[in-house]
CSV table of C-alpha atoms and ligand atoms in Angstrom, one decimal:
chain,number,residue,atom,x,y,z
A,184,MET,CA,0.0,0.0,0.0
A,185,LEU,CA,1.0,3.6,-0.4
A,186,ILE,CA,0.4,5.3,3.0
A,187,LEU,CA,0.4,9.0,3.9
A,188,VAL,CA,1.8,9.5,7.4
A,189,THR,CA,1.2,12.9,9.0
A,190,GLY,CA,3.6,13.7,11.9
A,191,GLY,CA,5.8,10.8,10.6
A,192,ALA,CA,9.0,12.3,12.2
A,193,GLY,CA,7.5,12.3,15.7
A,194,TYR,CA,8.0,9.7,18.4
A,195,ILE,CA,5.3,7.2,17.5
A,196,GLY,CA,5.2,8.3,13.8
A,197,SER,CA,8.9,7.5,13.2
A,198,HIS,CA,8.6,4.0,14.8
A,199,THR,CA,5.5,3.4,12.7
A,200,CYS,CA,7.2,4.4,9.5
A,201,VAL,CA,9.9,1.8,10.1
A,202,GLU,CA,7.4,-1.0,10.7
A,203,LEU,CA,5.3,0.1,7.7
A,204,LEU,CA,8.4,0.0,5.4
A,205,LEU,CA,9.5,-3.4,6.9
A,206,ALA,CA,6.0,-4.7,6.1
A,207,GLY,CA,6.5,-3.7,2.5
A,208,HIS,CA,4.4,-0.6,2.3
A,209,ASP,CA,5.5,2.7,0.7
A,210,VAL,CA,5.4,5.8,2.9
A,211,VAL,CA,5.0,9.5,2.3
A,212,VAL,CA,5.5,11.7,5.4
A,213,VAL,CA,4.1,15.2,6.0
A,214,ASP,CA,5.8,16.9,8.9
A,215,ASP,CA,6.6,20.5,9.7
A,216,PHE,CA,9.3,19.5,12.3
A,217,SER,CA,7.7,21.9,14.9
A,218,ASN,CA,8.2,19.2,17.5
A,219,SER,CA,10.4,16.7,15.7
A,220,SER,CA,13.7,16.3,13.9
A,221,PRO,CA,14.4,15.5,10.3
A,222,GLU,CA,17.2,13.3,11.6
A,223,ALA,CA,14.4,10.9,12.8
A,224,LEU,CA,13.4,10.2,9.2
A,225,ARG,CA,17.1,9.6,8.2
A,226,ARG,CA,17.1,7.0,10.9
A,227,VAL,CA,13.9,5.5,9.7
A,228,GLU,CA,15.4,5.1,6.2
A,229,ARG,CA,18.6,3.6,7.7
A,230,LEU,CA,16.7,1.0,9.8
A,231,ALA,CA,14.3,0.1,7.0
A,232,GLY,CA,16.8,0.3,4.2
A,233,ARG,CA,14.3,2.1,2.0
A,234,PRO,CA,13.5,5.8,1.4
A,235,VAL,CA,10.7,7.8,2.9
A,236,HIS,CA,9.2,10.6,0.7
A,237,LEU,CA,9.0,13.8,2.7
A,238,HIS,CA,6.8,16.9,2.4
A,239,GLN,CA,7.8,19.5,4.9
A,240,LEU,CA,4.7,21.6,5.5
A,241,ASP,CA,2.1,22.6,8.0
A,242,ILE,CA,-1.2,20.9,7.4
A,243,LEU,CA,-3.0,24.0,8.5
A,244,ASP,CA,-1.9,25.3,5.1
A,245,ALA,CA,-4.7,23.6,3.0
A,246,ALA,CA,-3.2,24.7,-0.4
A,247,ARG,CA,0.2,23.2,0.4
A,248,LEU,CA,-1.5,20.0,1.7
A,249,GLU,CA,-3.3,19.7,-1.7
A,250,THR,CA,0.1,19.3,-3.4
A,251,VAL,CA,0.8,16.2,-1.4
A,252,PHE,CA,-2.3,14.5,-2.8
A,253,ALA,CA,-1.9,15.7,-6.4
A,254,GLY,CA,-0.6,13.0,-8.7
A,255,ARG,CA,-0.6,10.3,-6.1
A,256,SER,CA,-3.2,7.7,-5.1
A,257,PHE,CA,-2.9,6.9,-1.4
A,258,ASP,CA,-4.5,3.7,-0.1
A,259,ALA,CA,-4.7,5.1,3.5
A,260,VAL,CA,-3.7,7.9,5.8
A,261,ILE,CA,-2.3,7.6,9.3
A,262,HIS,CA,-2.8,10.9,11.1
A,263,PHE,CA,-0.3,11.5,14.0
A,264,ALA,CA,0.3,15.2,13.5
A,265,GLY,CA,-0.9,17.3,16.4
A,266,LEU,CA,0.0,19.0,19.7
A,267,LYS,CA,0.1,16.7,22.7
A,268,ALA,CA,1.2,18.4,25.9
A,269,VAL,CA,-1.5,18.5,28.5
A,270,GLY,CA,-0.2,21.4,30.6
A,271,GLU,CA,0.5,23.5,27.5
A,272,SER,CA,-3.1,22.8,26.3
A,273,VAL,CA,-4.5,24.2,29.6
A,274,ALA,CA,-2.4,27.4,29.1
A,275,GLN,CA,-3.0,27.7,25.3
A,276,PRO,CA,-6.4,26.1,24.6
A,277,LEU,CA,-7.1,28.1,21.4
A,278,ARG,CA,-3.8,27.0,19.9
A,279,TYR,CA,-4.7,23.4,20.6
A,280,PHE,CA,-8.2,23.6,19.1
A,281,ARG,CA,-7.0,25.4,16.0
A,282,THR,CA,-4.1,23.1,15.4
A,283,ASN,CA,-5.5,19.7,16.3
A,284,LEU,CA,-9.0,20.3,14.8
A,285,GLY,CA,-7.9,22.5,11.9
A,286,THR,CA,-5.3,20.0,10.7
A,287,THR,CA,-7.8,17.1,10.9
A,288,LEU,CA,-10.5,19.1,9.0
A,289,ASN,CA,-8.0,20.0,6.2
A,290,LEU,CA,-6.8,16.4,6.0
A,291,LEU,CA,-10.4,15.0,5.8
A,292,GLU,CA,-11.3,17.5,3.1
A,293,ALA,CA,-8.2,16.7,1.0
A,294,MET,CA,-8.8,13.0,1.4
A,295,ALA,CA,-12.5,13.4,0.4
A,296,ARG,CA,-11.5,15.4,-2.7
A,297,HIS,CA,-9.1,12.7,-3.8
A,298,GLY,CA,-11.2,9.7,-3.0
A,299,VAL,CA,-9.0,8.4,-0.1
A,300,GLN,CA,-11.4,6.9,2.4
A,301,ARG,CA,-9.3,4.9,4.8
A,302,LEU,CA,-7.8,6.6,7.9
A,303,VAL,CA,-6.1,5.6,11.1
A,304,PHE,CA,-6.3,8.4,13.8
A,305,SER,CA,-4.1,8.8,16.8
A,306,SER,CA,-6.5,9.0,19.7
A,307,SER,CA,-5.7,8.5,23.3
A,308,SER,CA,-6.9,6.8,26.4
A,309,THR,CA,-7.3,10.3,27.7
A,310,VAL,CA,-10.8,10.2,26.1
A,311,TYR,CA,-11.9,7.9,29.0
A,312,GLY,CA,-11.4,10.9,31.4
A,313,ASN,CA,-11.0,9.8,35.0
A,314,PRO,CA,-11.9,6.1,34.7
A,315,THR,CA,-14.3,4.7,37.3
A,316,ARG,CA,-13.5,1.1,36.3
A,317,VAL,CA,-10.5,-0.7,34.9
A,318,PRO,CA,-9.7,-2.4,32.6
A,319,LEU,CA,-11.1,0.1,30.1
A,320,THR,CA,-13.1,-1.3,27.2
A,321,GLU,CA,-14.0,0.8,24.1
A,322,ASP,CA,-17.6,1.1,25.0
A,323,MET,CA,-17.0,2.9,28.4
A,324,PRO,CA,-18.1,6.5,28.9
A,325,LEU,CA,-16.0,9.2,27.3
A,326,SER,CA,-15.1,12.6,28.8
A,327,ALA,CA,-12.3,15.2,28.5
A,328,VAL,CA,-10.4,16.5,31.5
A,329,ASN,CA,-8.2,19.1,29.7
A,330,PRO,CA,-8.2,20.9,26.3
A,331,TYR,CA,-5.7,18.4,24.8
A,332,GLY,CA,-8.0,15.5,25.7
A,333,ARG,CA,-11.0,17.5,24.4
A,334,THR,CA,-9.4,17.9,21.0
A,335,LYS,CA,-9.0,14.1,20.9
A,336,LEU,CA,-12.6,13.5,21.9
A,337,MET,CA,-13.9,16.2,19.5
A,338,ILE,CA,-11.9,14.6,16.6
A,339,GLU,CA,-13.3,11.2,17.5
A,340,ASP,CA,-16.8,12.8,17.4
A,341,ILE,CA,-16.1,14.5,14.1
A,342,LEU,CA,-15.0,11.2,12.6
A,343,ARG,CA,-18.0,9.4,13.9
A,344,ASP,CA,-20.3,12.1,12.4
A,345,PHE,CA,-18.4,12.1,9.2
A,346,CYS,CA,-18.5,8.3,8.8
A,347,ALA,CA,-22.2,8.3,9.6
A,348,ALA,CA,-22.7,10.6,6.6
A,349,ASN,CA,-20.2,8.8,4.4
A,350,ALA,CA,-20.8,5.0,4.5
A,351,ASP,CA,-17.8,4.2,2.4
A,352,TRP,CA,-15.2,5.5,4.8
A,353,GLN,CA,-13.2,3.1,7.0
A,354,VAL,CA,-11.7,4.7,10.1
A,355,ALA,CA,-9.8,3.3,13.1
A,356,LEU,CA,-9.6,5.5,16.2
A,357,LEU,CA,-6.6,4.1,18.0
A,358,ARG,CA,-6.7,4.9,21.7
A,359,TYR,CA,-3.1,4.7,22.9
A,360,PHE,CA,-2.4,4.1,26.6
A,361,ASN,CA,1.2,5.1,27.7
A,362,PRO,CA,3.7,4.6,24.8
A,363,VAL,CA,7.2,4.4,26.1
A,364,GLY,CA,10.6,2.8,25.2
A,365,ALA,CA,12.5,3.2,22.0
A,366,HIS,CA,13.7,1.3,19.0
A,367,ALA,CA,15.9,-1.7,20.1
A,368,SER,CA,18.7,-0.4,17.8
A,369,GLY,CA,19.1,2.6,20.0
A,370,LEU,CA,18.9,4.8,16.9
A,371,MET,CA,15.4,6.2,17.5
A,372,GLY,CA,13.5,7.2,20.6
A,373,GLU,CA,11.5,9.9,22.3
A,374,ASP,CA,13.0,13.4,22.1
A,375,PRO,CA,10.9,15.9,24.0
A,376,ARG,CA,11.9,19.6,23.9
A,377,GLY,CA,12.9,21.0,27.3
A,378,ILE,CA,12.1,19.3,30.6
A,379,PRO,CA,10.0,16.2,29.9
A,380,ASN,CA,6.4,16.1,31.3
A,381,ASN,CA,6.0,12.3,31.1
A,382,LEU,CA,7.4,9.7,33.4
A,383,MET,CA,9.6,7.6,31.2
A,384,PRO,CA,11.6,10.4,29.5
A,385,PHE,CA,12.0,12.1,32.8
A,386,ILE,CA,13.4,8.9,34.4
A,387,THR,CA,15.9,8.3,31.5
A,388,LYS,CA,17.1,11.9,31.8
A,389,VAL,CA,17.7,11.3,35.5
A,390,ALA,CA,19.4,8.0,34.7
A,391,VAL,CA,21.9,9.7,32.3
A,392,GLY,CA,22.5,12.6,34.7
A,393,ARG,CA,20.8,15.3,32.7
A,394,LEU,CA,18.2,15.8,35.5
A,395,GLU,CA,18.8,15.6,39.2
A,396,ALA,CA,16.0,13.6,40.7
A,397,LEU,CA,12.5,12.3,39.7
A,398,SER,CA,9.5,13.7,41.6
A,399,VAL,CA,7.0,10.9,42.3
A,400,PHE,CA,3.7,12.8,41.9
A,401,GLY,CA,1.4,11.4,44.6
A,402,THR,CA,2.2,8.6,47.1
A,403,ASP,CA,-1.2,8.5,48.7
A,404,TYR,CA,-3.3,7.0,45.9
A,405,PRO,CA,-5.5,4.0,46.8
A,406,THR,CA,-3.2,1.5,45.1
A,407,PRO,CA,-1.0,-1.2,46.7
A,408,ASP,CA,2.1,1.1,46.9
A,409,GLY,CA,0.3,4.4,46.9
A,410,THR,CA,1.5,5.6,43.4
A,411,ALA,CA,-0.7,5.9,40.3
A,412,ILE,CA,-1.1,3.0,37.8
A,413,ARG,CA,-0.8,3.2,34.0
A,414,ASP,CA,-0.7,0.8,31.1
A,415,TYR,CA,2.8,1.4,29.7
A,416,ILE,CA,3.2,0.0,26.2
A,417,HIS,CA,6.4,-0.3,24.1
A,418,VAL,CA,6.4,2.2,21.2
A,419,VAL,CA,7.3,-0.6,18.7
A,420,ASP,CA,4.2,-2.5,19.8
A,421,VAL,CA,2.2,0.7,19.2
A,422,ALA,CA,3.8,1.0,15.8
A,423,ARG,CA,2.9,-2.6,14.9
A,424,GLY,CA,-0.6,-1.9,16.1
A,425,HIS,CA,-0.8,0.8,13.3
A,426,VAL,CA,0.5,-1.7,10.7
A,427,ALA,CA,-2.2,-4.1,11.8
A,428,ALA,CA,-4.9,-1.4,11.8
A,429,VAL,CA,-4.0,0.0,8.4
A,430,GLN,CA,-4.0,-3.5,6.9
A,431,GLY,CA,-7.3,-4.3,8.6
A,432,LEU,CA,-9.1,-1.1,7.6
A,433,ALA,CA,-10.7,-2.9,4.6
A,434,SER,CA,-12.8,-5.0,6.8
A,435,LEU,CA,-14.0,-2.1,9.2
A,436,ARG,CA,-17.3,-0.3,8.7
A,437,GLY,CA,-17.5,3.4,9.8
A,438,ALA,CA,-15.4,4.8,12.6
A,439,ARG,CA,-14.2,2.1,15.1
A,440,ALA,CA,-12.4,2.9,18.4
A,441,VAL,CA,-9.7,0.4,19.4
A,442,ASN,CA,-7.5,0.4,22.5
A,443,LEU,CA,-3.7,-0.1,22.1
A,444,GLY,CA,-2.5,-1.2,25.5
A,445,THR,CA,-0.9,-4.3,27.1
A,446,GLY,CA,-3.8,-5.0,29.5
A,447,ARG,CA,-1.4,-4.7,32.5
A,448,GLY,CA,-1.0,-1.8,34.8
A,449,HIS,CA,2.2,-0.7,36.5
A,450,SER,CA,2.6,1.8,39.3
A,451,VAL,CA,5.1,4.7,39.2
A,452,ARG,CA,7.2,2.8,41.8
A,453,GLU,CA,7.2,-0.3,39.7
A,454,VAL,CA,8.5,1.6,36.7
A,455,ILE,CA,11.2,3.1,38.8
A,456,SER,CA,12.2,-0.3,40.1
A,457,ALA,CA,12.3,-1.8,36.6
A,458,MET,CA,14.6,1.1,35.5
A,459,GLU,CA,16.8,0.6,38.5
A,460,ARG,CA,17.1,-3.2,37.6
A,461,VAL,CA,18.1,-2.4,34.1
A,462,LEU,CA,20.5,0.4,35.2
A,463,GLY,CA,22.0,-1.6,38.1
A,464,ARG,CA,21.8,1.2,40.6
A,465,PRO,CA,19.2,3.2,42.5
A,466,LEU,CA,17.7,6.4,41.0
A,467,PRO,CA,17.4,9.6,43.0
A,468,THR,CA,13.7,10.2,43.6
A,469,ARG,CA,11.7,12.5,45.9
A,470,ASN,CA,8.0,12.3,47.0
A,471,ALA,CA,5.9,15.1,45.7
A,472,PRO,CA,2.2,16.1,45.8
A,473,ARG,CA,-0.3,14.6,43.3
A,474,ARG,CA,-0.2,16.3,39.9
A,475,ALA,CA,-3.5,18.0,39.1
A,476,GLY,CA,-5.9,16.1,36.9
A,477,ASP,CA,-4.1,12.7,37.2
A,478,ALA,CA,-6.2,9.6,37.4
A,479,THR,CA,-5.5,6.9,40.1
A,480,ALA,CA,-5.4,4.0,37.6
A,481,SER,CA,-5.8,3.4,33.9
A,482,TRP,CA,-5.2,0.3,31.9
A,483,ALA,CA,-6.7,-1.2,28.8
A,484,ASP,CA,-8.7,-4.2,27.9
A,485,PRO,CA,-6.8,-4.8,24.6
A,486,SER,CA,-8.9,-7.8,23.5
A,487,LEU,CA,-10.7,-5.9,20.6
A,488,ALA,CA,-7.4,-5.3,18.7
A,489,ARG,CA,-6.6,-9.0,19.1
A,490,GLN,CA,-10.0,-10.0,17.9
A,491,LEU,CA,-10.0,-7.6,14.9
A,492,TRP,CA,-6.4,-7.8,13.8
A,493,GLY,CA,-4.6,-10.5,15.8
A,494,TRP,CA,-2.5,-7.8,17.4
A,495,THR,CA,-1.1,-8.0,20.9
A,496,ALA,CA,1.7,-6.2,22.7
A,497,THR,CA,4.7,-8.4,23.2
A,498,HIS,CA,7.3,-6.3,25.0
A,499,THR,CA,7.7,-6.3,28.8
A,500,LEU,CA,8.2,-3.3,31.2
A,501,ASP,CA,11.9,-4.3,31.4
A,502,ASP,CA,12.2,-4.2,27.6
A,503,MET,CA,10.6,-0.7,27.6
A,504,CYS,CA,13.1,0.5,30.2
A,505,ARG,CA,16.1,-1.2,28.6
A,506,ASP,CA,15.3,0.3,25.2
A,507,ALA,CA,14.5,3.7,26.5
A,508,LEU,CA,17.8,3.8,28.4
A,509,ARG,CA,19.8,2.6,25.4
A,510,TRP,CA,18.5,5.4,23.3
A,511,GLN,CA,18.9,8.1,26.0
A,512,THR,CA,22.5,6.9,26.9
A,513,ALA,CA,23.5,7.1,23.2
A,514,HIS,CA,21.6,10.4,22.7
A,515,PRO,CA,21.6,12.4,26.0
A,516,ASP,CA,20.5,15.4,24.0
A,517,GLY,CA,18.1,13.5,21.7
A,518,TYR,CA,18.7,13.8,17.9
A,519,ASP,CA,20.9,16.8,18.4
A,520,THR,CA,23.5,14.7,20.2
A,521,ARG,CA,26.8,14.9,18.4
A,522,PRO,CA,28.5,11.6,17.7
A,523,ALA,CA,31.2,10.8,20.3
B,817,UFG,N1,4.7,11.0,37.0
B,817,UFG,C1,5.6,11.2,38.1
B,817,UFG,N2,6.6,12.0,37.9
B,817,UFG,C2,6.9,12.7,36.7
B,817,UFG,C3,6.1,12.4,35.6
B,817,UFG,C4,5.0,11.6,35.8
B,817,UFG,O1,5.3,10.7,39.2
B,817,UFG,O2,7.9,13.4,36.6
B,817,UFG,C5,3.6,10.1,37.2
B,817,UFG,C6,2.2,10.8,36.8
B,817,UFG,O3,1.8,11.5,37.9
B,817,UFG,C7,1.4,9.6,36.5
B,817,UFG,C8,2.4,8.7,35.8
B,817,UFG,O4,3.7,9.1,36.2
B,817,UFG,O5,0.9,9.0,37.6
B,817,UFG,C9,2.3,8.7,34.3
B,817,UFG,O6,2.5,10.1,33.9
B,817,UFG,P1,2.7,10.5,32.3
B,817,UFG,O7,2.8,12.0,32.3
B,817,UFG,O8,3.9,9.7,31.8
B,817,UFG,O9,1.5,9.9,31.6
B,817,UFG,P2,-0.1,10.3,31.8
B,817,UFG,O10,-0.8,9.0,32.0
B,817,UFG,O11,-0.3,11.4,32.7
B,817,UFG,O12,-0.4,10.9,30.3
B,817,UFG,C10,-0.3,10.1,29.2
B,817,UFG,C11,0.0,10.9,28.0
B,817,UFG,C12,-1.1,11.9,27.7
B,817,UFG,C13,-2.4,11.2,27.7
B,817,UFG,C14,-2.6,10.5,29.0
B,817,UFG,C15,-3.9,9.7,29.0
B,817,UFG,O13,1.1,11.6,28.2
B,817,UFG,O14,-0.9,12.5,26.4
B,817,UFG,O15,-1.6,9.5,29.1
B,817,UFG,O16,-4.0,9.0,27.8
B,817,UFG,F1,-3.4,12.2,27.6
């Protein structure tokens, strides 16, 4: 298949491009590098041994997006591009609505004009709000607890409405739980700008001495060790979930939400212990108050993805820590790291 990947240079996008190419598909990437590096795509090509076709542009520019579709016939689109920092979305809600909704609307209009009717959308487990029950199944109630989450929920709603009006479209809404880890080669990984917001990139920065100590946000949750529980999933498993989804779109009808998780929850303390095992020494941590808006526990029931596509996550928490650490050790400053 010929697949258009928006945001293909990003963390999940780049790992997905490798898996798509290895599965024999051709890939065209649209990315404006506003939160990613062109180096990521060079690594994709190196790992897959095949080229990626790149259009550097902002999808908010509908006229330029049109040039990507001209003269090509895509079989499907995977839409990763978007802003994703919860705290930033609270401070700059309009920017989040304009970017995440505007890019998606432009993309859908371009696809419709060119007769491309198969889409995989990057949704998030954030659409379950503060879960009252775990594991989470796709039919559970949806809500948004911040503007970022609201953009994901609104886009899901837009796609459900759009598919209701256009019976020929086939859309997978992939609800990722907590993607972490890196490519086993150590050549690709997560490269957040500034101080990381998320647990795993923060831990790896502490492990390589770029940050002093990890704050454990909340030690009084009603969980066995008092810290919050999440479903951490290796980014390569998430990437392979996209390959399975895009290959399975032909048998979907309308817009279908599907969880991508492992089905196992791990507490913050368990993640720290796993990293300490891999590292072979303790990590400096300090207890801190709960972070506003954090849920106590969230993990997936991943059985729908297995049922539909035969996909399951295969990597363990130790694999996630080992690969994240390998990447961060080789690239303490991310893709900007100069070779030693
Ligand atoms: N945590 C710490 N210290 C840190 C960072 C995080 O203790 O320095 C804790 C958090 O409080 C939370 C857990 O680690 O309990 C995981 O936090 P992350 O920020 O890594 O992940 P979240 O589950 O909060 O958020 C992720 C994605 C969001 C998405 C959300 C729900 O980053 O984009 O899952 O899907 F919206």
